[in-house]
Amino acid sequence: MILCRVFVPTSSYAQEKVPFVPSEKDYEVVFIREGQRVVIPCRGSLENLNVTLHTKYPNKELHPDGKDSWWDARTGFTVPSHLISYAGVVSCQTRIGNETFKSPLYIVAVVGYKIYNLSLTPVEVRLSVGERLVLSCLAHTELNVGIEFNWTHSGQALVSAQTISLSNTLIVENVTVDHTGEYTCTASSGQMEKSASAFLKVYEKPFIDIEEPWLKVWEVNVEDQKSTQIPVKYLAYPDPSFKWLKNGLPLKEDYRIKQRSDALIIRGVKEIDAGNYTIVLINKITKEEQRRSFQLLVNVPPKIIEKEVAVDTDVHPYGSSPTLRCTARGFPTPALIHWQWMSKEDCPEAFSEIPLKKCTGWRDITNSSGHNPVDRIVTDTDHAQKKIVSSLKIKKAEARALYRCMAANKVAEDSRIILFHVTRGLEVSMLPSNEPVEEDHVALRCRADKLIYGNLAWFRVANISKSEQLASVQPCRSLTLQPPSQSVLATQHGTNVTLELLLPNASRQDEGLYACQVQNIKTKERTCLLRRLSLRGLEAARVVNNLTDQKVNISATISLLCDVAGTPTPTVVWTKNNHTVVEGSGVILSQQNHVLTIQRVKKEDSGLYTCTACNSRGCDTSQAFLTTEGTEEKTNVELIVPIGSVVIAMFFWLLIVFVIRGRKRPNGGDLKAGYLSMILDSEDMPMDEQCERLTYDANKWEFPRERLKLGDPLGRGAFGQVVEAAAFGIEKASTCTTVAVKMLKEGATSSEYRALMSELKILIHIGHHLNVVNLLGACTRPGGPLMVIVEYCKHGNLSSYLKSKRGEYSPYKKWVSAEEDSTDDDHLTMEDLISYSFQVAKGMEFLSSRKCIHRDLAARNILLSENNVVKICDFGLARDVYKDPDYVRKGDARLPLKWMAPETIFDRVYTTQSDVWSFGVLLWEIFSLGASPYPGVCIDESFCRRLKEGTRMRPPEYATTEIYQTMLDCWLDRPTDRPTFAELVEHLGNLLQASAQQDGKDYIPLTVGEAEGPPVTLDPRSPNSRPQSGEILETQLHYDKPPTLGLSEQSEKCSRPLSVKMFEDIPVAHSSVMVSGHTDCGMGFSPEEVKGLNQLQLQIPPSFSQLLRCKSKESLASESSNQTSGYQSGYHSDDTDTPIYANEEVIMKHNMLKKPPPPSDKFNMEIRYSTPPV
């Protein structure tokens, strides 16, 4: 059958009234696709109408062009889709005559084809046999897209669906094992197709299976920055429920702990997290359970508990037996606690609130020689509490020190530093003695430890009778206290504070009970220490038992006793036939001259003996006549014994002399550290004989021990020590002076005693000078230790002082007005440095005039006193050279090689000119503000060789050209070429005057004479310093010369070379390690190598001996670049206008005076000593 469509035109009325075919609906929907033509079905009842297409939203009119768009009465209006895809409603329109006709409205709907995404959920499905499978396939498309879904199972078509839907769901009831496999959903829009897959696993039954092996111990560190995750690997169907247990109890979850079935996550592990953990997995269908457990170990670094609860400073009474305790907790428990200690001298800053990191001299507790003896160490370990307790028992607390306990495990280590402070607590003493006499200058001294007590005050206790007895320590609230009318003097040193109540010319009115009130810093409790003052009445001296005449046989021994009484204690003097009896061979005065003993009485010992006792109230005498009997003929035995003793002694003496003369001259490695601070320069007399010939005047220098109060140690060495002390009446009768006391340690040998006694005699022989630490007195009488009393310098040694002032150095003084106090300026200036150098030169000039050689002139042996006065010293007994890095071991001795002249190193020759060399090194220390000489240079055999060859130190940072010129003068190779100390005094005086004039003031330094007169207090910085009346002054220095070394122009001494080699210019060659003692860089000198050094000087040409010494400023240049030396590259010499630079070779042609080396007898006046400095 053939169907034909016939177009039948309507009637004319219809043609005129309805040109478009009407629609049964009010509007129709027109679907359009992107990139295709769209037909709007506005068919017409007439042909050849002029039809246009109108759009709304937005309004637009489209005219057919016959190519892309046209109107046909049978189909409608054809137009490209992109022209109307934006429109909401379209319609056709035409005009017939004056009338406009419109077609029905058509709604434009855009139909898409893009599929953006296709998802199949769930992606992975696990089921057991008999369960239901549900898969949902969802397509995400653009608007108005029709989708067709197709399903496949393992590549085979499963479901065919022709309906268009945006989603499709696959449901399979009662799955079997055969349903296992991959399911694919394919979505198609006609122009685009996408697929998604899911996997189904069908198990025969539910199960749980935890994978093996299972790690049973987990180890982590406490507070680890990373989260700790402990995995649980298992297979199960269905997904099990779970729970975590800790030590058998449900684990509480907080913000740090996250619990999952497959892991336990702990963030920031803490010590409390350690324990036994259990994971429990439960099958939801069968209720089957599977468990696994593990132990979590949390490693905790050790921590010393006392650091949190105890103070850093432990205060212990002197002589007590305290116990220091350290308790360390950690996991694993530390195996042990290690103890170390450090003396206060090794770290003085520790007690000054300065960080302890600067102190590095820690020693093992087993090496506690010379300090607080250790009784025992007890260690107790408690593994359950994860702690270890170590107790260090001190046998006797004697001195301040630092103790450190250290605990460690495999995680970390911890330490605690304990400041071990020894205090004598509260102490009240009375001076000059515990039983003062009327008219004495009495001082009541209250001493307390400022770490414990404060607010000291003296009071007089009222309403207390003499018969009433009170305890020495009383609560102050129970006493009636009255302020005393006398003056008080407060002093403070170290950790002790002292308050003195001064009672000059004490009388009976001053008798009574006195109280020193102190306040405990922590408890604020006030305590009073009571001391009763009772004065002994004055009583004239009298002899209690008169002497009686005696008869004694020749060669016998007799003792005469002079028993005296009186107040003050009388002094006793013995005379024989009106001549004073002096102690000597066979004559002994003992018990403060009360007993006169005569041994081996001779005939001439007969006579009238008188005992005279005197005090301030009067004198008394007693006499006895001594008669001798018998003859002086000696028996054979009496002759044989002394003669035999003399012969044996002579034999051994001769044997020793021959042995000593037969041996080679001792080298530097065999020298032993001696005690004598300074050496007398004599021609050929041995040192011991020199000291034996020196005398000690006890009447002039002896000082009572009871008037000396020892304090804190200032220095400590292997055999001796120097302590601070208070001397009552050593300068004036009513004053208390701070002094320094040299004394031996306990157990000192007789040779060490003789050495200190020799030093005392040498100090007496030297005499008094402003710039030398002067002798004030001594305690030599039996009944106590030998003590040498010298001046105390409050600022300590110059080396440490300069280091402490490095941050306060300024080249010039600050200007102050006349009304301001210039002494408030604590800044260190160039004038101060020159002043220190000048004063040391003055002191050394004095010592050299007294035929004394110092042998260890260095900044550490220069003390700084009040008013910027420096004093030369050498506390040889107090310095332990085995611990001092400035002393290099050479054989069995420790020598300060950096300060020693070449002739001293190679020939063991000490002269005043070798002291001049050391003075040059001292200048380098001063103008580097305390730096160690030869920085960065290895002190070994190579150093000694290069020093002999003429290599010298570069100029220090703060030295001027004139100062460095002076150093080089002191370091000339030939000793006779070096300036004398007198020339150095004049030269440095000129520089000091020039420096002072830069500050706008005249500076005329005054010096004291060399006689043993009273000391002159001189402020080198003050223009107002003037001599006191009666003082003997040396010739004043004139400063009208240029600041150059003032040597005579006619002098024939040779000058140094114009180009100076410096240590920084030559690479340091490290020698092989030697077997003997160590130098500064681990090197040492064996006896053979010392011999090599002695031979080395024969191979070195005299680099300085052939150059003429210029008296003006010489031009200096380093062989390396100026940047290396830090010194001015060139300057004009006074002799020539040609500048000399470090980077060019300048040859100065002079007529040089060639002089032969000094003859062997040139040093005949020098002494070769067997004892080097310490």
PDB file of C-alpha atoms in Angstrom, residues 124-128 179-181 199-203:
ATOM      1  CA  GLU A 124      34.707  -3.832  45.389  1.00  0.00           C
ATOM      2  CA  VAL A 125      32.091  -6.128  46.817  1.00  0.00           C
ATOM      3  CA  ARG A 126      32.583  -9.098  49.117  1.00  0.00           C
ATOM      4  CA  LEU A 127      29.655 -11.442  49.770  1.00  0.00           C
ATOM      5  CA  SER A 128      29.061 -14.908  51.027  1.00  0.00           C
ATOM      6  CA  HIS A 179      29.156 -14.916  40.419  1.00  0.00           C
ATOM      7  CA  THR A 180      32.682 -13.976  41.433  1.00  0.00           C
ATOM      8  CA  GLY A 181      34.277 -11.706  38.853  1.00  0.00           C
ATOM      9  CA  PHE A 199      34.695  -6.616  41.365  1.00  0.00           C
ATOM     10  CA  LEU A 200      32.712  -9.146  43.291  1.00  0.00           C
ATOM     11  CA  LYS A 201      34.269 -11.749  45.551  1.00  0.00           C
ATOM     12  CA  VAL A 202      31.951 -14.433  46.844  1.00  0.00           C
ATOM     13  CA  TYR A 203      33.140 -16.469  49.872  1.00  0.00           C
TER      14      TYR A 203
END
